[in-house]
XYZ file of C-alpha atoms in Angstrom:
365
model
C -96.485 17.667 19.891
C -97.894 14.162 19.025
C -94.853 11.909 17.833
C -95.421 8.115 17.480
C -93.439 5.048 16.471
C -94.415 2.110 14.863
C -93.526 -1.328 16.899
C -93.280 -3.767 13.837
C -91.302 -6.989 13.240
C -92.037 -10.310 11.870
C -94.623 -12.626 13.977
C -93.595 -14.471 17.255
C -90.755 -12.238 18.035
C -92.228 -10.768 21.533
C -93.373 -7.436 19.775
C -97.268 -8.074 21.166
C -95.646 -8.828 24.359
C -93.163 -5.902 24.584
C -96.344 -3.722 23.973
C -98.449 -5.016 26.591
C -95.609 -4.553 29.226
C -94.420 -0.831 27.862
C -97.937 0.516 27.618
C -99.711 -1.692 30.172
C -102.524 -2.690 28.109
C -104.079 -6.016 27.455
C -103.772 -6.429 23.967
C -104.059 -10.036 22.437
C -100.877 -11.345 22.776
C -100.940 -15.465 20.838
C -98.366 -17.782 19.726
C -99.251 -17.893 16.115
C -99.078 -14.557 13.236
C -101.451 -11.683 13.320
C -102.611 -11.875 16.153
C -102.509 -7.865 16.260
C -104.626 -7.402 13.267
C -105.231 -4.011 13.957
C -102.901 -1.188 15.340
C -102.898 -0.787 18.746
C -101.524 2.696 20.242
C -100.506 3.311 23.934
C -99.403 6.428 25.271
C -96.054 6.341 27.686
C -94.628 8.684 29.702
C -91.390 9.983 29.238
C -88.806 9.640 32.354
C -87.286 12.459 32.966
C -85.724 12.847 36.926
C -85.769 16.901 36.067
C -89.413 17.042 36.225
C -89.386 15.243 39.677
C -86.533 17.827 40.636
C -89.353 20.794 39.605
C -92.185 19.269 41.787
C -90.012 18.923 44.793
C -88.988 22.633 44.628
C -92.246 24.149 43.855
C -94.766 21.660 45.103
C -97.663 22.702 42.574
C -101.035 21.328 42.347
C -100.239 19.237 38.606
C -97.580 17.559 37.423
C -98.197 16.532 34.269
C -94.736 14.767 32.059
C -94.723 14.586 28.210
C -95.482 11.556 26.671
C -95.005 9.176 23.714
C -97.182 7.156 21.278
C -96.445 3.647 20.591
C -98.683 1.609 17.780
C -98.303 -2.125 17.716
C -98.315 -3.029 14.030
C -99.539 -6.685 13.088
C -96.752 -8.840 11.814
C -95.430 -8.661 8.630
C -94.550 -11.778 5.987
C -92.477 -12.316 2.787
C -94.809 -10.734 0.431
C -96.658 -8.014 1.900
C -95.538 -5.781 -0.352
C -97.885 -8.077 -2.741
C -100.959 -8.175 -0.733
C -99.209 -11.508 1.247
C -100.547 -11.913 5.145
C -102.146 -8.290 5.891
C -100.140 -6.685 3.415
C -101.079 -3.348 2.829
C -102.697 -2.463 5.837
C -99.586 -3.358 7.487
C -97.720 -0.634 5.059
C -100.417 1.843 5.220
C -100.101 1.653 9.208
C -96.193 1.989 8.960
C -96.799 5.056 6.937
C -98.619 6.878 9.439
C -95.712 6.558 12.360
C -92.277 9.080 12.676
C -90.145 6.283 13.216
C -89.794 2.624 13.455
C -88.849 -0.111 16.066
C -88.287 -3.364 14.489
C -88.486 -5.796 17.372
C -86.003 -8.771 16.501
C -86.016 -12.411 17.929
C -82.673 -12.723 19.301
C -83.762 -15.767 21.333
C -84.163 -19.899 21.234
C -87.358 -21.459 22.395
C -88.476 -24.094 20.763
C -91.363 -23.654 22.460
C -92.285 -20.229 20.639
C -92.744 -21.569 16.299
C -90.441 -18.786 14.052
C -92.451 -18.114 10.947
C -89.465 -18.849 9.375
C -88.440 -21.698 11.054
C -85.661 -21.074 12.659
C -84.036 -18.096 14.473
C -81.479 -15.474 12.204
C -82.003 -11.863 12.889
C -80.176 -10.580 9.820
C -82.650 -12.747 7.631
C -85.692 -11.258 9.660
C -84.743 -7.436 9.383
C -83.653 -7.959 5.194
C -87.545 -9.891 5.053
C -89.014 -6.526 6.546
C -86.620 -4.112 4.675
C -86.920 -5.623 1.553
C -90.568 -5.637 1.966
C -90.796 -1.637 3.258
C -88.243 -1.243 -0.474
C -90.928 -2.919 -2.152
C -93.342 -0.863 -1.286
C -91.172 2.015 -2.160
C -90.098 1.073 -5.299
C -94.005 1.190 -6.205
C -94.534 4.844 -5.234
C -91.178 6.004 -6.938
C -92.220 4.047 -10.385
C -95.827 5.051 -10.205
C -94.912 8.737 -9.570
C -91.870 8.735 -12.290
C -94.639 6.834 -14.693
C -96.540 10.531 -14.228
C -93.391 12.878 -15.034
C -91.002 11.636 -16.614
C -92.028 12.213 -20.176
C -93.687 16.086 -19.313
C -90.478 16.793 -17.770
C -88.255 15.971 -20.359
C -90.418 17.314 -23.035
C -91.245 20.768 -20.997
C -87.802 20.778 -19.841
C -89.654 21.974 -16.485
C -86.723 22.834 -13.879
C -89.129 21.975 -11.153
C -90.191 18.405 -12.517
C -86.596 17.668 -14.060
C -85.215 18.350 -10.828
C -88.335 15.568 -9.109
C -87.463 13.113 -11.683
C -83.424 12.912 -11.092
C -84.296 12.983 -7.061
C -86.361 10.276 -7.787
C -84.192 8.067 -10.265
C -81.816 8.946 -7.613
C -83.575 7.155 -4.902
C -84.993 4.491 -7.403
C -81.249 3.348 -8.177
C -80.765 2.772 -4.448
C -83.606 1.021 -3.610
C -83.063 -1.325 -6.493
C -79.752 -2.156 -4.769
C -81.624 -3.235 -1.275
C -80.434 0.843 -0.118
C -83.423 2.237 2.109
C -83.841 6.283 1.476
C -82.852 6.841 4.919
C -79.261 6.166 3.637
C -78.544 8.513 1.337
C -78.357 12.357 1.741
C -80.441 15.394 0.620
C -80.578 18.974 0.012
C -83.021 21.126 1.575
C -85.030 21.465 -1.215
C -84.869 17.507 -2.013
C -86.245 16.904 1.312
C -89.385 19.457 0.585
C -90.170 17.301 -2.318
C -89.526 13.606 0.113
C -91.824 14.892 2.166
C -95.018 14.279 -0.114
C -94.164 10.685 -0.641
C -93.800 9.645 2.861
C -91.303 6.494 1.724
C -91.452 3.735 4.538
C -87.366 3.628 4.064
C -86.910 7.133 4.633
C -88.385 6.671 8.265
C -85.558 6.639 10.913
C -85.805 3.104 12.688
C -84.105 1.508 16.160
C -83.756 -2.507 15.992
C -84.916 -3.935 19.480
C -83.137 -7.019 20.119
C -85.036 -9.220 22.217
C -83.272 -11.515 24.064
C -83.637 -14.241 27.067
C -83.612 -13.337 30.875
C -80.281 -14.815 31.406
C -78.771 -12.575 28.285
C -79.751 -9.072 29.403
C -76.567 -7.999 30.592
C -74.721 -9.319 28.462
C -76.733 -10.000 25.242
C -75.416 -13.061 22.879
C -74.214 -13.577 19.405
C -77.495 -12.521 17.488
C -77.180 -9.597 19.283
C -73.503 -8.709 17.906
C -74.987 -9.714 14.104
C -77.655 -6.670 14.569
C -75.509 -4.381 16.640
C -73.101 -4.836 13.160
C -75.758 -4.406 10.592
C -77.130 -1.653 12.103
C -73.599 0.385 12.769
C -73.701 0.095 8.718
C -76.851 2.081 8.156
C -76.653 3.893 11.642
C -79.262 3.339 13.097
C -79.603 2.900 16.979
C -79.755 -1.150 18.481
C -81.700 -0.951 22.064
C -81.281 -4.559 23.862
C -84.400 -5.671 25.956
C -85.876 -8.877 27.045
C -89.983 -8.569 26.437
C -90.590 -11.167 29.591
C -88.597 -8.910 31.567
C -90.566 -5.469 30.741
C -93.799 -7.382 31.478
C -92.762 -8.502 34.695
C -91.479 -4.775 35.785
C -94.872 -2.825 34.565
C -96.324 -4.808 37.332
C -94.554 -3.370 39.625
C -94.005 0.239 41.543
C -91.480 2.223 41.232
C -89.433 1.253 44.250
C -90.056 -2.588 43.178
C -89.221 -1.900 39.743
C -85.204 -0.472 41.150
C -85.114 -3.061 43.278
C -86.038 -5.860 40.424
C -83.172 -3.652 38.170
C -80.851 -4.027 40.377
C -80.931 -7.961 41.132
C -80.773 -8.074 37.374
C -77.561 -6.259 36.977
C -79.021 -3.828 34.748
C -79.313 0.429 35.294
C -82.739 1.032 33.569
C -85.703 -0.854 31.772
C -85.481 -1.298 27.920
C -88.561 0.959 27.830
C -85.887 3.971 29.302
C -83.369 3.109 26.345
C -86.331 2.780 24.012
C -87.828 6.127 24.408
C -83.996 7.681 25.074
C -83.374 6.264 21.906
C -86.180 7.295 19.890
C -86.119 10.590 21.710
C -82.032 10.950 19.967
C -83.546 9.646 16.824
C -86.207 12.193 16.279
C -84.339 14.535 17.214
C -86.244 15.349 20.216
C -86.120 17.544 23.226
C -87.705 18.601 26.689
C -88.926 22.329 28.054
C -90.538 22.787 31.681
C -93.533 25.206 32.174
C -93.365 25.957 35.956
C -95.509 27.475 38.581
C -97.426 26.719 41.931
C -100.627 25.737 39.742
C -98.405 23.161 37.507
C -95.135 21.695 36.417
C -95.007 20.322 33.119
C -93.027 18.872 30.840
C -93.263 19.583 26.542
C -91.830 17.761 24.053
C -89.776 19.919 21.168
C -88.018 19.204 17.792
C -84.198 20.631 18.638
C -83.934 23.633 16.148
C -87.308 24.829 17.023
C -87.517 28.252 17.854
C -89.250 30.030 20.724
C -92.129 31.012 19.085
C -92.503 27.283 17.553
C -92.211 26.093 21.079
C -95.154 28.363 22.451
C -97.067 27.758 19.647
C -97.236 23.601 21.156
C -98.803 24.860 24.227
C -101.644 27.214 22.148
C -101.354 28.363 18.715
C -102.269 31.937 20.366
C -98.929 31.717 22.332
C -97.079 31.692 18.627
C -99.483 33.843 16.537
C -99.121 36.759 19.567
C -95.458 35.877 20.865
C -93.711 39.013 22.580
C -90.955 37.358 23.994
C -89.760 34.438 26.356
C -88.618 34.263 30.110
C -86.221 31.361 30.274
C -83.931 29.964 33.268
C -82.189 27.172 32.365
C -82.444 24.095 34.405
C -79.185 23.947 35.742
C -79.376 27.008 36.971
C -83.297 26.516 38.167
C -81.651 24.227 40.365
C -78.866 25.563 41.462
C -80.302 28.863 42.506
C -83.690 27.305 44.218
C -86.011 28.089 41.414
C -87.141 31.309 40.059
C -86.657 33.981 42.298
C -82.970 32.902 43.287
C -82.311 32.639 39.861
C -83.719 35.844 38.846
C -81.497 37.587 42.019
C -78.517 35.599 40.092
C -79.288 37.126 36.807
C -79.682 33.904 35.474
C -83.085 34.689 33.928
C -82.543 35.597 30.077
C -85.466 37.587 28.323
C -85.400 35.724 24.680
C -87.096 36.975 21.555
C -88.186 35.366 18.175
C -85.183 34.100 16.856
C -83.893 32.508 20.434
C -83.810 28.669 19.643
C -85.012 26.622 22.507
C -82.619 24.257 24.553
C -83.296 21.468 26.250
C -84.448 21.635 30.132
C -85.498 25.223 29.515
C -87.641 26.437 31.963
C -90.206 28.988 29.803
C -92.418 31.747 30.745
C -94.057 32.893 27.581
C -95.503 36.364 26.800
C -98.123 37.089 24.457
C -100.243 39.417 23.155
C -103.546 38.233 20.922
């Protein structure tokens, strides 16, 4: 399952930076805007100590854990909603991502110029939203433009029941409300889907602070932390410098370099736990002496569903799943013990997965 999340944020916050470190890549990182003019995606792996717990047990040939996509957006400006800076390449790359991270400059340095000349993270997420409602705003009109009058004329139930969804969402936006805020039926979000609205995409603010802040964070960080309990959505606190300095190192280092910090885990940890929660996302093994491995799953998926992310034959010829827990993987020594225990469930169609499920599949094409 390929799942990516747009890195955006206004220029000269560290976003270029925080990319580099999280995906080690050497992407331009400058001290002036666009610098990223065009997306850049890098592929993470997903921490997960269960996996590690597998491979120690079974000792296979291939480990292999899920993974993540991250695309560094170029910065955005007042106005890109109107062509200003890269404008609408900048929205037509947001539009392609599942969620968004908004990096914000929650740091002084008067070394590093603020587009807008001065630091104030509220100002610099309302630039962005108000920006992504633009953009909105255009696709709601434009698409209301095409119904409105053949749905009151027709008296269509189908298009009268588009056009109040969308005069619904229209009336919010037009009072600085993303999408994301308000709720929907079932059949509303059918329709939402088409439209792909930037403010309908969940989104995690990254506060990026100094070194000396990371434990504690500082009073920029309390002004997003508040903003964002409003609209919950998810604030993950990291310091960009940081990140760069521990993708250097190994994994031993890296604990080591945590620890002097005062700090449990790296902001990349909280960013994917974070986006993982805000997807809705979730983790099944596939385990054997050949390979352990790791597969990412929407939570409400259904076995079936789940197979069908390995091969679509798995789903299109499902018979039935063999499924151990983790918990009880472990506790019983892997899969014969737990078999002996009982603790092996035979699962059929309707059986919706859980997290740290250990799956056999059986199919028949």
């Amino acid at each position: 399952m390929s799942l990516t999340a747009g890195i955006v944020g206004l220029p000269n916050v560290g976003k270029s930076t925080l990319f580099n470190a999280i995906t080690k890549k050497n992407i331009l990182a400058a001290n002036y805007p666009f610098a990223t003019i065009d997306p850049n995606v890098g592929v993470v792996i997903v921490p997960d100590k269960r996996l590690q717990t597998l491979e120690d047990m079974i000792t296979p040939d291939n480990v292999v854990p899920t993974s993540f996509e991250f695309t560094d957006i170029a910065g955005l400006v007042k106005g890109a909603s109107k062509g200003e800076g890269l404008g609408n390449k900048f929205l037509s790359h947001i539009r392609e991502v599942d969620a968004i991270c908004e990096v914000v400059r929650c740091f002084d340095d008067e070394n590093i110029t603020h587009v807008e000349g001065n630091v104030d993270p509220i100002r610099d997420i309302d630039i962005i939203n108000l920006e992504l409602i633009f953009a909105d705003l255009e696709v709601i009109d434009s698409r209301i433009g095409r119904i409105e009058k053949k749905a009151i004329s027709t008296k269509d139930k189908d298009a009268l029941f588009e056009l109040a969804l969308l005069k619904k969402i229209k009336d919010a936006l037009e009072n600085n409300i993303p999408a994301r805020r308000l709720e929907y039926t079932e059949d509303e979000e059918k329709i939402l889907k088409a439209f792909n609205l930037l403010t309908k995409k969940p989104i995690i603010y990254m506060t990026n602070v100094s070194e000396e802040d990371i434990v504690n964070g500082n009073s920029y960080v309390k002004m997003v932390e508040d903003y964002a309990q409003k609209e919950k959505s998810e604030v993950v606190m990291l310091c960009a410098k940081v990140e760069s300095e521990l993708s250097e190192l190994n994994e031993e280092d890296k604990m080591l370099f945590l620890e002097d910090l005062g700090i449990k885990e790296s902001g990349l940890d909280k960013l994917i736990k974070a986006t993982y929660s805000l997807l809705g996302l979730a983790t099944y093994f596939t385990a054997g002496p050949k390979e352990v491995k790791a597969w990412t799953f929407r939570k409400g998926m259904k076995a079936p569903e789940c197979a069908g992310i390995i091969h679509s034959d798995f789903e299109r010829g499902f018979i039935r799943a063999e499924v151990i827990s983790f918990e009880d993987y472990e506790k019983f020594g892997g899969e014969k013990g737990a078999k002996e225990a009982g603790k092996m469930r035979l699962e059929g169609k309707d059986y919706i997965m859980q997290d740290g499920d250990v799956c056999f599949f059986r199919f028949n094409v």
